[in-house]
XYZ file of C-alpha atoms in Angstrom:
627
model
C 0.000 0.000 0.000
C 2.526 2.744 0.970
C 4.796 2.109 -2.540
C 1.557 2.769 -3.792
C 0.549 5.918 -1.833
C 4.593 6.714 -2.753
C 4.246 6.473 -6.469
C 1.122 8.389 -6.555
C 2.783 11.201 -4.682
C 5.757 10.943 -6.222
C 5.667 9.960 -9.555
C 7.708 6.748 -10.849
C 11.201 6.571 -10.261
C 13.645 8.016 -13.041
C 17.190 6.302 -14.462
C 19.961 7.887 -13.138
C 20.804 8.140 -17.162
C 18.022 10.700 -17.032
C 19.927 13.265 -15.055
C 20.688 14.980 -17.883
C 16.893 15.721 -18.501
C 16.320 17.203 -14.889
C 18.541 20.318 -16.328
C 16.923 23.496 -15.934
C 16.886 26.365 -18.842
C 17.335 29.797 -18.174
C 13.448 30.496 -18.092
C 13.138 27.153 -15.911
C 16.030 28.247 -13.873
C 14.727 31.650 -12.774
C 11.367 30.620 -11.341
C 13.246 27.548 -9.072
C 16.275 29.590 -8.081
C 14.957 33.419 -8.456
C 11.734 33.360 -6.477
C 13.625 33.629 -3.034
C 15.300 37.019 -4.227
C 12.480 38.416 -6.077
C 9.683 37.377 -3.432
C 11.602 40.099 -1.436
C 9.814 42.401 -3.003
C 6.841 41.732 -0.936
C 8.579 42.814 2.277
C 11.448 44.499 2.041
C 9.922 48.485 1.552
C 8.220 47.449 4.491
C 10.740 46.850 6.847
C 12.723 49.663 6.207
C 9.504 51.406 6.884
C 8.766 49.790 10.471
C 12.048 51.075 11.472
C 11.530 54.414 10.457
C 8.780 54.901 11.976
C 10.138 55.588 14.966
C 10.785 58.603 13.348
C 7.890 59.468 11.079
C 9.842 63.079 9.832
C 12.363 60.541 8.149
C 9.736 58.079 6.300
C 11.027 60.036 2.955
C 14.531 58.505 3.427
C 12.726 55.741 2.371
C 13.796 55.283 -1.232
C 16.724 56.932 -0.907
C 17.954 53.721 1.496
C 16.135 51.478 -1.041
C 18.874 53.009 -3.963
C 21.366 52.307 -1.926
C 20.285 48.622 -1.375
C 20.457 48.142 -5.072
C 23.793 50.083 -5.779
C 24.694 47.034 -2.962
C 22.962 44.444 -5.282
C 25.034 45.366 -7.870
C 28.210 44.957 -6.558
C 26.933 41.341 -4.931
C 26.223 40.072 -8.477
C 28.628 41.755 -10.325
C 31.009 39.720 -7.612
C 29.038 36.323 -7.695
C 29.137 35.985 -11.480
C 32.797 35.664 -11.185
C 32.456 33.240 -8.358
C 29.936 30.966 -11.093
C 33.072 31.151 -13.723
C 35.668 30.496 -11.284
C 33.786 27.637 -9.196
C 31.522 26.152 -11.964
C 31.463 23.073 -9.986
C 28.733 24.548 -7.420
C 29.091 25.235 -4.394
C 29.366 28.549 -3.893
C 30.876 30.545 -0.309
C 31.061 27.253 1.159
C 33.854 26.017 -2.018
C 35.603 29.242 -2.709
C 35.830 29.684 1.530
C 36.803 26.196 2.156
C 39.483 26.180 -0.799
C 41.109 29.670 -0.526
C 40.864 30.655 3.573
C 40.584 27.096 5.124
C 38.441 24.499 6.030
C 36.766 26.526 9.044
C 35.767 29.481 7.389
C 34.110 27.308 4.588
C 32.381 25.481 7.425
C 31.102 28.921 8.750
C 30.092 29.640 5.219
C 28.175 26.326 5.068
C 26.869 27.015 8.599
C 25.303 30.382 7.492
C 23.940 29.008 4.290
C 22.290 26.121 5.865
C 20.584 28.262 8.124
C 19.761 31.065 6.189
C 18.033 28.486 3.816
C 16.064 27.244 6.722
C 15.043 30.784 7.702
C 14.158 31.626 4.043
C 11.515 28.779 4.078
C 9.723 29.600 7.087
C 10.221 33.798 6.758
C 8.781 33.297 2.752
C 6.223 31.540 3.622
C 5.194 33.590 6.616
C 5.277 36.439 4.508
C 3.041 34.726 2.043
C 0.085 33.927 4.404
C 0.915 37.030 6.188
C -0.307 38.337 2.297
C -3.582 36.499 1.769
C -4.600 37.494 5.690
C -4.021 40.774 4.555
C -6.564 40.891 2.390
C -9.063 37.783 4.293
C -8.139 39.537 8.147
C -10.549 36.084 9.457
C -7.974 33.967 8.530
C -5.510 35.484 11.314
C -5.926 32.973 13.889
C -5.052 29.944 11.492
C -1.797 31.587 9.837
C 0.508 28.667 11.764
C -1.870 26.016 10.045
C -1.844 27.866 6.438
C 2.175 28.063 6.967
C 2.014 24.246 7.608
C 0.377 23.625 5.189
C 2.221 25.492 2.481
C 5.626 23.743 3.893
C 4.147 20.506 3.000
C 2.674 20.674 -0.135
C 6.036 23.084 -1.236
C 7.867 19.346 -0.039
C 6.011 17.166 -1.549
C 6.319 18.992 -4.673
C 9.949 19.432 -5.166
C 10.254 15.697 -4.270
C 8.769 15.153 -7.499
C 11.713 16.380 -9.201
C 13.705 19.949 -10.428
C 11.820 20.042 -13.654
C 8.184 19.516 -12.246
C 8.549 21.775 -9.869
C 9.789 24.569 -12.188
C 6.892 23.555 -14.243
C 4.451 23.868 -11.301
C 5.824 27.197 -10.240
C 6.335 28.752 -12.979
C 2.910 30.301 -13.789
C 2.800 31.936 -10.301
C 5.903 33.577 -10.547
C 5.332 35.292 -13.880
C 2.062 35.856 -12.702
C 3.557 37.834 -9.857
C 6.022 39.645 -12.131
C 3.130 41.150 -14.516
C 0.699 42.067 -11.579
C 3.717 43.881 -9.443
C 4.648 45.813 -12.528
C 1.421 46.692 -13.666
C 1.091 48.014 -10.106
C 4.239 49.984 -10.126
C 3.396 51.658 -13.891
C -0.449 52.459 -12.983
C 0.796 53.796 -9.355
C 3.575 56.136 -11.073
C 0.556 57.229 -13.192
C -2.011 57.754 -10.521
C 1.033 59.511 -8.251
C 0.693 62.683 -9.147
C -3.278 62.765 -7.771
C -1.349 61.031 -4.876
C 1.369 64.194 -4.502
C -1.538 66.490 -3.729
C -3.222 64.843 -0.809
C -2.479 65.863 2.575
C 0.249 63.765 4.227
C -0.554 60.834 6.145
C 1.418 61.077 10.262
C 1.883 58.378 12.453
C 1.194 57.967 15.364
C 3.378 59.761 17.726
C 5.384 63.033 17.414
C 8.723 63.078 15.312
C 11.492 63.008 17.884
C 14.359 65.230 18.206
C 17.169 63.166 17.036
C 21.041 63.543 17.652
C 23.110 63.255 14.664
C 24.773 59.821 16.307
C 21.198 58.382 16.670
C 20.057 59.790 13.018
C 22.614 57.622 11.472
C 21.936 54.699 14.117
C 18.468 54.554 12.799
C 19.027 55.077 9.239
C 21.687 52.247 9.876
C 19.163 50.121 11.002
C 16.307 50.707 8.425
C 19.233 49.664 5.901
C 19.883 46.442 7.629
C 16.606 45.508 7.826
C 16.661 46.655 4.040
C 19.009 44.237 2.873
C 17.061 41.421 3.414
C 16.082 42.268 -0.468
C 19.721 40.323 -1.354
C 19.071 37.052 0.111
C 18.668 34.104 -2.349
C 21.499 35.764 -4.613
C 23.711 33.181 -3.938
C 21.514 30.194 -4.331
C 22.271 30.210 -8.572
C 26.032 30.175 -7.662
C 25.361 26.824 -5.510
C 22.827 25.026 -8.110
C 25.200 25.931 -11.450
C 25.612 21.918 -12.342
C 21.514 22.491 -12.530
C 21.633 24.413 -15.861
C 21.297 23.254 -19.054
C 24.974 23.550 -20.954
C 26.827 26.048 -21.149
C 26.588 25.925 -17.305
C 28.562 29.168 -17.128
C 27.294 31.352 -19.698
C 23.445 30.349 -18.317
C 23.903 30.709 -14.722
C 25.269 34.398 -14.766
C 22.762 36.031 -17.523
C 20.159 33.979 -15.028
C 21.793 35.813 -12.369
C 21.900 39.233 -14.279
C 18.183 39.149 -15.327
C 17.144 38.478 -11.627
C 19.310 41.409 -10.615
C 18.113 43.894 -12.903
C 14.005 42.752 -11.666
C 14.813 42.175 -8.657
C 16.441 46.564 -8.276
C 13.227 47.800 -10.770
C 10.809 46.497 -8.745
C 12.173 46.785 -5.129
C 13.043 50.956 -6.494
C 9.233 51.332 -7.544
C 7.358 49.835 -4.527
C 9.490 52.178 -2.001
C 8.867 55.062 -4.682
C 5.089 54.265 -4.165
C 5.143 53.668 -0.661
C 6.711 57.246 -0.204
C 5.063 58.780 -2.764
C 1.429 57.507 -1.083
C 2.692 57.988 2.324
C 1.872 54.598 3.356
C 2.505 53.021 6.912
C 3.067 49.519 7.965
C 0.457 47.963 10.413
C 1.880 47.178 13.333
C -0.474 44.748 13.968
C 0.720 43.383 11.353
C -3.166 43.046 9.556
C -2.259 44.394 6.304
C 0.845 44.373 4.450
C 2.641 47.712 2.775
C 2.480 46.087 -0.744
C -1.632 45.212 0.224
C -1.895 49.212 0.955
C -0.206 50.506 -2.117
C -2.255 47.985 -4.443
C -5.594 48.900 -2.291
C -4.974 52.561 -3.060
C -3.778 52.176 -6.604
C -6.236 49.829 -7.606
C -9.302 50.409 -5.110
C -10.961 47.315 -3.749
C -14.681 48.411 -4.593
C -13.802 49.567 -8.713
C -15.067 46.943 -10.959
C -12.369 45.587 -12.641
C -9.596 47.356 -10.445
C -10.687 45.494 -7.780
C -9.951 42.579 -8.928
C -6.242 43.527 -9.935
C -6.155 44.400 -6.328
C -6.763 40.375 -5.274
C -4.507 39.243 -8.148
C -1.830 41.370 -6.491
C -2.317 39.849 -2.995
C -2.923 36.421 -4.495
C 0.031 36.254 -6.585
C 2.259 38.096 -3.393
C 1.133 35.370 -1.642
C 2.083 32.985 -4.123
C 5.308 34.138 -4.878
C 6.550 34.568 -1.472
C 5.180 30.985 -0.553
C 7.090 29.568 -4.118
C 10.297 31.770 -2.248
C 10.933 29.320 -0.535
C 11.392 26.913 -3.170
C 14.656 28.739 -3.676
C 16.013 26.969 -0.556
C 14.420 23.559 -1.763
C 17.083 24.000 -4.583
C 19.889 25.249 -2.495
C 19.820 23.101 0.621
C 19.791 19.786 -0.552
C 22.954 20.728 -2.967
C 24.710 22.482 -0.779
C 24.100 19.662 2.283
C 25.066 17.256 -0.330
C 28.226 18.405 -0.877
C 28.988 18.482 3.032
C 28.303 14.965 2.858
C 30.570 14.316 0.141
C 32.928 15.714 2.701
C 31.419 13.609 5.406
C 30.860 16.897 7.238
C 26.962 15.838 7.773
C 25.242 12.651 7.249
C 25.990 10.451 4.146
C 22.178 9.957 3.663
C 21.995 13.598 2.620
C 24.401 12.671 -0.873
C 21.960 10.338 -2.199
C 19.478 10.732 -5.231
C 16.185 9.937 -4.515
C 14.071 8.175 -6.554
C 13.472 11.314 -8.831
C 16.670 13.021 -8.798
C 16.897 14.954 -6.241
C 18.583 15.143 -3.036
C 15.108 14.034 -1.386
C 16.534 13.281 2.259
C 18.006 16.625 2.344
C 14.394 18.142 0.940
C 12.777 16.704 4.026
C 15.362 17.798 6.650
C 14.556 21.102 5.245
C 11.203 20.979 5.186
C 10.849 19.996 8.721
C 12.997 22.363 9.894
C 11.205 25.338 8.638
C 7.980 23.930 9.988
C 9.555 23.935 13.413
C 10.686 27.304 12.789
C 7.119 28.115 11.714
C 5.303 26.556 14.957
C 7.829 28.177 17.383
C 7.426 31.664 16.060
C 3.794 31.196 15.758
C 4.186 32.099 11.972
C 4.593 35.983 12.695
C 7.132 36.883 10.089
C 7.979 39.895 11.506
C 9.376 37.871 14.367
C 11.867 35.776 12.009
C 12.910 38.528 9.858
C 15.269 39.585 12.512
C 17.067 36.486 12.424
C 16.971 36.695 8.864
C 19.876 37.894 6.157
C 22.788 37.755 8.800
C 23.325 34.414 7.672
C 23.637 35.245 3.679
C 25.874 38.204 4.360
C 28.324 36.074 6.394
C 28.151 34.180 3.537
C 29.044 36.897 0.901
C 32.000 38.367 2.383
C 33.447 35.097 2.952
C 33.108 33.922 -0.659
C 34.213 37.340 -1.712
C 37.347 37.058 0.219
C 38.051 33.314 -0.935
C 37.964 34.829 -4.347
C 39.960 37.957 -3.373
C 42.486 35.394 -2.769
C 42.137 32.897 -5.380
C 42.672 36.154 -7.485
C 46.080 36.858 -6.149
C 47.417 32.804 -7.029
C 45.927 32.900 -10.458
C 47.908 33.955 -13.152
C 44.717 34.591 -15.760
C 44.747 38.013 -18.387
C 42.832 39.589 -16.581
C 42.586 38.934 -13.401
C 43.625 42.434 -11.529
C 40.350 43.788 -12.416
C 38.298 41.001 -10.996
C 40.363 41.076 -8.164
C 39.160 44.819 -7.232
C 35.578 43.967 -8.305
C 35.704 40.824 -5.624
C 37.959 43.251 -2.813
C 34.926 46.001 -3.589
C 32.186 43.036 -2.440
C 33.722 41.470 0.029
C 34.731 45.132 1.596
C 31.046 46.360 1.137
C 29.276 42.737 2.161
C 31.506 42.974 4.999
C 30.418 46.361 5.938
C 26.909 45.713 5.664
C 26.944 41.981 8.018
C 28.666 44.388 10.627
C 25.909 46.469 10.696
C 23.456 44.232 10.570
C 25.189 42.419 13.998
C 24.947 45.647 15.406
C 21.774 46.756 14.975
C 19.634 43.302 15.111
C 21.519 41.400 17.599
C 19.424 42.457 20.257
C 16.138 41.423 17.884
C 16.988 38.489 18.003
C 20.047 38.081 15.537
C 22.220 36.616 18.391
C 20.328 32.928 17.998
C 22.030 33.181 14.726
C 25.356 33.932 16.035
C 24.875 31.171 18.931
C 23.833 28.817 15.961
C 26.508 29.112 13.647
C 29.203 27.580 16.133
C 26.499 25.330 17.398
C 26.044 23.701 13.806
C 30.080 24.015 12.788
C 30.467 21.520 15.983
C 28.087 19.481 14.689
C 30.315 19.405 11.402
C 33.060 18.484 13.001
C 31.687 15.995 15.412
C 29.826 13.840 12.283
C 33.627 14.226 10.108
C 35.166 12.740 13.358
C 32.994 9.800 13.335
C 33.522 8.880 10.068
C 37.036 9.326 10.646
C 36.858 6.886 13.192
C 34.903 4.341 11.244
C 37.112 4.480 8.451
C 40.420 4.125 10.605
C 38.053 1.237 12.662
C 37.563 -0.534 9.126
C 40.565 -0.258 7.066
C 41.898 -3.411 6.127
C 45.945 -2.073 6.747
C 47.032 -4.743 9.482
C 43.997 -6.709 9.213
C 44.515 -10.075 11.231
C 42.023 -12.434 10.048
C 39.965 -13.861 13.189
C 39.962 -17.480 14.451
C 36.721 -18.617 15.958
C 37.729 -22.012 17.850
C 33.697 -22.594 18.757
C 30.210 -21.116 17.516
C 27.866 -21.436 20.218
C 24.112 -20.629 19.136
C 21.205 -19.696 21.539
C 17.832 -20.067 20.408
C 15.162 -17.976 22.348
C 12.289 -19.770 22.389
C 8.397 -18.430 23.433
C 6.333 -20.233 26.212
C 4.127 -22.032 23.144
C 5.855 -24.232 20.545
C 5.202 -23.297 16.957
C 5.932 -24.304 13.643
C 8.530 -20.812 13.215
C 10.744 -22.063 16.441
C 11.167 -25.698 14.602
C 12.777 -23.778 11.644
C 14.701 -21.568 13.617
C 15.804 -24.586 15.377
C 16.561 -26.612 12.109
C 18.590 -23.259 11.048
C 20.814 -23.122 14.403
C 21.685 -26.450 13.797
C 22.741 -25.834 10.205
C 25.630 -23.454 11.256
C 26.648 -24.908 14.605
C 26.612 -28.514 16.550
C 26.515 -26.478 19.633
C 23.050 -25.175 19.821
C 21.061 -23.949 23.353
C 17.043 -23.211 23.211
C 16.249 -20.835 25.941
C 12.420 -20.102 27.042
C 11.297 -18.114 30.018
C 8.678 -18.494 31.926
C 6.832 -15.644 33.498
C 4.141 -17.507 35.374
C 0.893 -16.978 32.836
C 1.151 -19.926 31.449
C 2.579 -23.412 32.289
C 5.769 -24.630 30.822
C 5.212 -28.090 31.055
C 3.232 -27.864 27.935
C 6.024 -26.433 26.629
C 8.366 -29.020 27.542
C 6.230 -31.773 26.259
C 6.027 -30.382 23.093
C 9.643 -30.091 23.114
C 10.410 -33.471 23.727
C 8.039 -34.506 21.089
C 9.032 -32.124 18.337
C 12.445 -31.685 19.264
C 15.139 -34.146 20.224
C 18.846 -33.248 20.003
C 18.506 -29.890 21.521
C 18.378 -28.772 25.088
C 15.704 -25.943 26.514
C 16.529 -24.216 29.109
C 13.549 -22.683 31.333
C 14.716 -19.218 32.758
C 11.830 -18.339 35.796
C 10.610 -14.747 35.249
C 9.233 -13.495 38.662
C 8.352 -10.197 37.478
C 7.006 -11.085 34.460
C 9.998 -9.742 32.100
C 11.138 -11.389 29.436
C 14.278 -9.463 27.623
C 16.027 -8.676 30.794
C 16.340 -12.646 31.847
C 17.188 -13.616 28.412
C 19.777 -10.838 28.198
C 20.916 -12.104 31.443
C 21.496 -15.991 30.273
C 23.122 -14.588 26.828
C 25.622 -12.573 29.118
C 25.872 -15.799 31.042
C 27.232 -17.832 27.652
C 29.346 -15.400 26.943
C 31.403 -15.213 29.966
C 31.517 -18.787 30.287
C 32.386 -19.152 26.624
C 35.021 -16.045 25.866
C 36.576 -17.877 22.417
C 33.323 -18.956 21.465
C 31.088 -16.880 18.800
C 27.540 -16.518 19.964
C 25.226 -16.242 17.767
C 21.620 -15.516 18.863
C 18.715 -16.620 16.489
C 15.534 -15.150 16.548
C 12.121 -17.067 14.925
C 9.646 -14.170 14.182
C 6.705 -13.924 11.836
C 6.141 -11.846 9.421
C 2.232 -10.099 9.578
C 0.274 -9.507 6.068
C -0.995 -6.784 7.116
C 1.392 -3.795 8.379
C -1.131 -2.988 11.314
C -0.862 -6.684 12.516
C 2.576 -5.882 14.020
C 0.529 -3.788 17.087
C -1.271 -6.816 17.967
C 1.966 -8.209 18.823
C 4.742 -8.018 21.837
C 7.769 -7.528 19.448
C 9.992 -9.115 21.782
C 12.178 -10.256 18.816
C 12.560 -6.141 17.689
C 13.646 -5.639 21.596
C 16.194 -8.537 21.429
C 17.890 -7.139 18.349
C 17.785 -3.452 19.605
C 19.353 -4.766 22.713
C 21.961 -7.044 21.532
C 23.023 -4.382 18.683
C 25.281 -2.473 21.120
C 26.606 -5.676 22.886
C 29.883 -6.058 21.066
C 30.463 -9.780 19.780
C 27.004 -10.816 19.489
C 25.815 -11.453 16.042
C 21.738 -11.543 15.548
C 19.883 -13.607 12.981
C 16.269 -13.722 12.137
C 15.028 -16.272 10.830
C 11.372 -14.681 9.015
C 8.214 -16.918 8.672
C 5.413 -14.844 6.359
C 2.379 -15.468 7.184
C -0.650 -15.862 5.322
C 0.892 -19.348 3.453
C -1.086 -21.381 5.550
C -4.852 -21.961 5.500
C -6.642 -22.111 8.700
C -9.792 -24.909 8.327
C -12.650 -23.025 8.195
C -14.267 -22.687 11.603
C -11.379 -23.702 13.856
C -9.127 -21.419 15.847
C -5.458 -22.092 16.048
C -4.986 -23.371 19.523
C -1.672 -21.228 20.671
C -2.476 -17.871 19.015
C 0.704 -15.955 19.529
């Protein structure tokens, strides 16, 4: 039933000769790896507004700050496309960082990434029911459900594969792309009505600033700003995605996001300053909702119902954001594993090409990121973009320095474009420490060094395995006896006899063990032993309080001290249910054994299965030992 319920889901598996299929164009490519960067759209005006509000009397700095922001985009992509022609392997911060400055700062590079993925999931799709509450205010009270929810079905959809889920998203992206521009050309029309009206205050009296706290706060409203940048470096760590050339693709993909990404972010601050809007605090309607509700109108035929395209496709997008991160993550965690930095699991293909074990670790992260923050986005933006910009300067500076080894025409002047990024990124991450640390930034600085130990501690183990393993000075090992204990339940059945008939296969030497808790008699037992079988001994263990692993645990501990140069080997008869829900109507005291005896070194465990269902029952007549 579940392969069933799997394929369904899923879709069939693909041939790993079919890789080549699963590459993305640059159309493709922009909805699966652009959404993330251009979803920031929705949100970014309006967080540079929440923090000037504590000033209303500098609201108009505004757009000014968003220029700025995109002057800083420009020098972030400008720098990234030569990371995509120098590393065209993939990668991204975590490569260049790890190849150029060291192990540990590519691990802190990883570190950020990972969790600035994570954070991208759950802010995105925050932010996207945060956008359809906006303009349904009922739904408020069930915005951790709708966040769930989207976090699920976004999983379940990228398991399916990179090229159905750039087909799926796809129409909601461009969707979102022709409503937010339409928005932005009929507001710059309609602004000059908007220049005349009387400005809008908030609430509150300007205060009187001093020129140290003026540029504290516009500080601040940039940092918050900047979370327009994140997902920039997600094409640099998916370039083995494109379709060939890998290169050439992956930076005019990069370019074209870059140059939406600035004319859209420019005209929604324009609007949002030229309309005098004002974040809700209570966070019931979103800046992008206001600009479209007083651009379009909510009760003109027609406009109206550009207004709930706008807040439908916002929603969309910033939900399909996050799919950005379902691309990055898995690549980026794979290639940790391929380093044995995390979990080897997290390398493999899935049944449809992708790095599905990675997908789900994602996906369940977010939604605990989701469910702890109660899905208020305005709560996770804080620990949001910190992460990324660690990320930047560090990949900047691996470049800076793979710049100064190479010996390519050419490469003084990328070496000042890459010293220019990772001197501005580096700028920019310090003041974003500064000024969000107390929001809540610091569980991102605590959780960097908390996930680089993790890093270290999973590369340790597998450095232990290996050196545990290796077959230098390998002695092979003399077993003078093989002792085998047969555990054996208080009724006889046709499974024990195999199990029996296997033990002696593999060993002369072989002990049945049975114990006998008091609820039923063992001298039924024992006559049916006698009867059925003759060359090996039982051995009745008495259970006073009714356990039945600890005695048998007991005896096997027993063997082995009494034995030391003998092998034990403990066989175990179980039965194998037809039906999956047939294993609760059972004691699993076989599954207890094995999970017990697994960390007892020197023991080896054998099951010998027995299906059921491959013997008819007569009609009418109930076996008479029903285990």
């Amino acid at each position: 039933m579940l392969p069933r319920v799997k394929r369904f889901l899923l879709g069939s598996p693909l041939r790993t000769t079919e890789l080549h299929e699963q590459k993305l164009s640059k159309k493709a490519a922009l909805t699966v790896f652009a959404s993330d960067n251009l979803s920031s759209n929705a949100y970014a005006t309006e967080e540079i507004l929440l923090v000037l509000m504590a000033a209303p009397a500098l609201l108009h700095y505004a757009f000014p700050i968003s220029i700025c922001i995109v002057a800083l985009l420009t020098i972030v992509v400008l720098s990234y496309g030569q990371l995509i022609r120098a590393y065209p392997s993939g990668g991204g911060a975590y490569t260049v960082a790890k190849e150029n400055l060291g192990v540990g700062a590519g691990l802190v590079a990883a570190a950020a990434l990972l969790i600035d993925y994570i954070l991208t999931v759950a802010v995105s799709v925050a932010a996207g029911v945060a956008a359809i509450v906006s303009a349904f205010p009922v739904l408020l009270p069930y915005r951790t459900l709708l966040g769930a929810l989207a976090i699920a079905i976004l999983t379940l959809v990228n398991l399916r594969g990179a090229r159905e889920s750039a087909r799926a998203f796809a129409p909601p992206v461009y969707t979102f792309l022709v409503t937010i521009y339409a928005l932005i050309l009929v507001g710059l029309y309609r602004s000059g009505e908007a220049s005349g009206a009387p400005p809008v205050t908030a609430p509150g009296d300007a205060p009187n600033l001093s020129q140290l706290a003026l540029i504290f706060l516009l500080c601040r409203a940039f940092a918050h700003g900047c979370v327009a940048l994140t997902g920039v470096e997600a094409i640099s760590n998916g370039v083995q995605a494109f379709q060939p050339p890998v290169v050439r693709n992956a930076q005019i993909t990069m370019y074209i996001m870059a140059v939406i990404l600035g004319s859209l972010f420019l005209g929604l601050s324009y609007l949002a300053t030229e309309f005098r809007i004002l974040p809700k605090l209570d966070g019931s309607e979103t800046v992008v909702s206001q600009i479209a509700r007083q651009v379009f109108g909510v009760s003109v035929p027609g406009w109206g119902l550009l207004y709930y395209l706008t807040q439908f496709s916002t929603m969309a997008i910033l939900i399909l954001a996050a799919n950005t991160s379902y691309a990055g993550f898995p690549r980026l965690a794979s290639i940790l594993a391929a380093d044995r930095f995390v979990p080897r699991q997290l390398a493999n293909l899935g049944d449809r090409l992708v790095f599905s074990n990675g997908i789900i670790v994602l996906g369940m992260a977010a939604l605990a990121l989701i469910w702890a923050f109660g899905g208020n986005v305005h709560a996770l933006i804080p620990l949001y973009a910190i992460g990324v910009f660690l990320s930047f300067t560090l990949s900047q500076s691996g470049l800076v320095v793979h710049w100064l080894r190479s010996h390519e025409a050419g490469r003084w002047w990328r070496f000042g474009l890459n010293a220019l990024g990772a001197l501005t990124t580096g700028l920019v991450l310090l003041i974003i420490a500064v000024v969000k640390f107390q929001e809540g930034a610091w569980l991102v600085v605590v959780a960097v060094p908390a996930v680089m130990l993790l890093f270290w501690k999973t590369r340790r183990h597998y450095f232990e395995l290996q050196t545990e393993l290796t077959l230098s000075d390998f002695e092979k090992p003399r077993v003078a006896r093989h002792t085998v204990i047969v555990p054996v339940p208080i009724h006889l059945n046709r499974v024990v006899l195999t199990a029996i008939e296997y033990a002696k296969s593999i060993s002369r030497d072989v002990i049945a063990v049975t114990v006998n808790t008091g609820e039923a008699k063992a001298e039924t037992l024992l006559h049916n032993w006698k009867k059925f079988v003759e060359d090996v001994p039982l051995i009745v263990l008495d259970s006073p309080y009714r356990s039945v692993a600890r005695p048998l645990l007991r005896f096997i501990g027993e063997i082995e001290d009494l034995r030391p140069d003998d092998k034990v080997t403990v066989v175990l008869p179980e039965f194998v249910p037809k039906r999956w829900w047939h294993n609760l109507l059972h004691n699993q005291t076989s599954l207890i054994l094995k999970g017990a005896l697994l960390f007892r070194p020197g023991i080896v465990v054998t099951s010998v299965p027995h299906h059921l269902g491959g013997t008819r029952v007569t009609q009418g007549r109930e076996p008479r030992h029903a285990q």
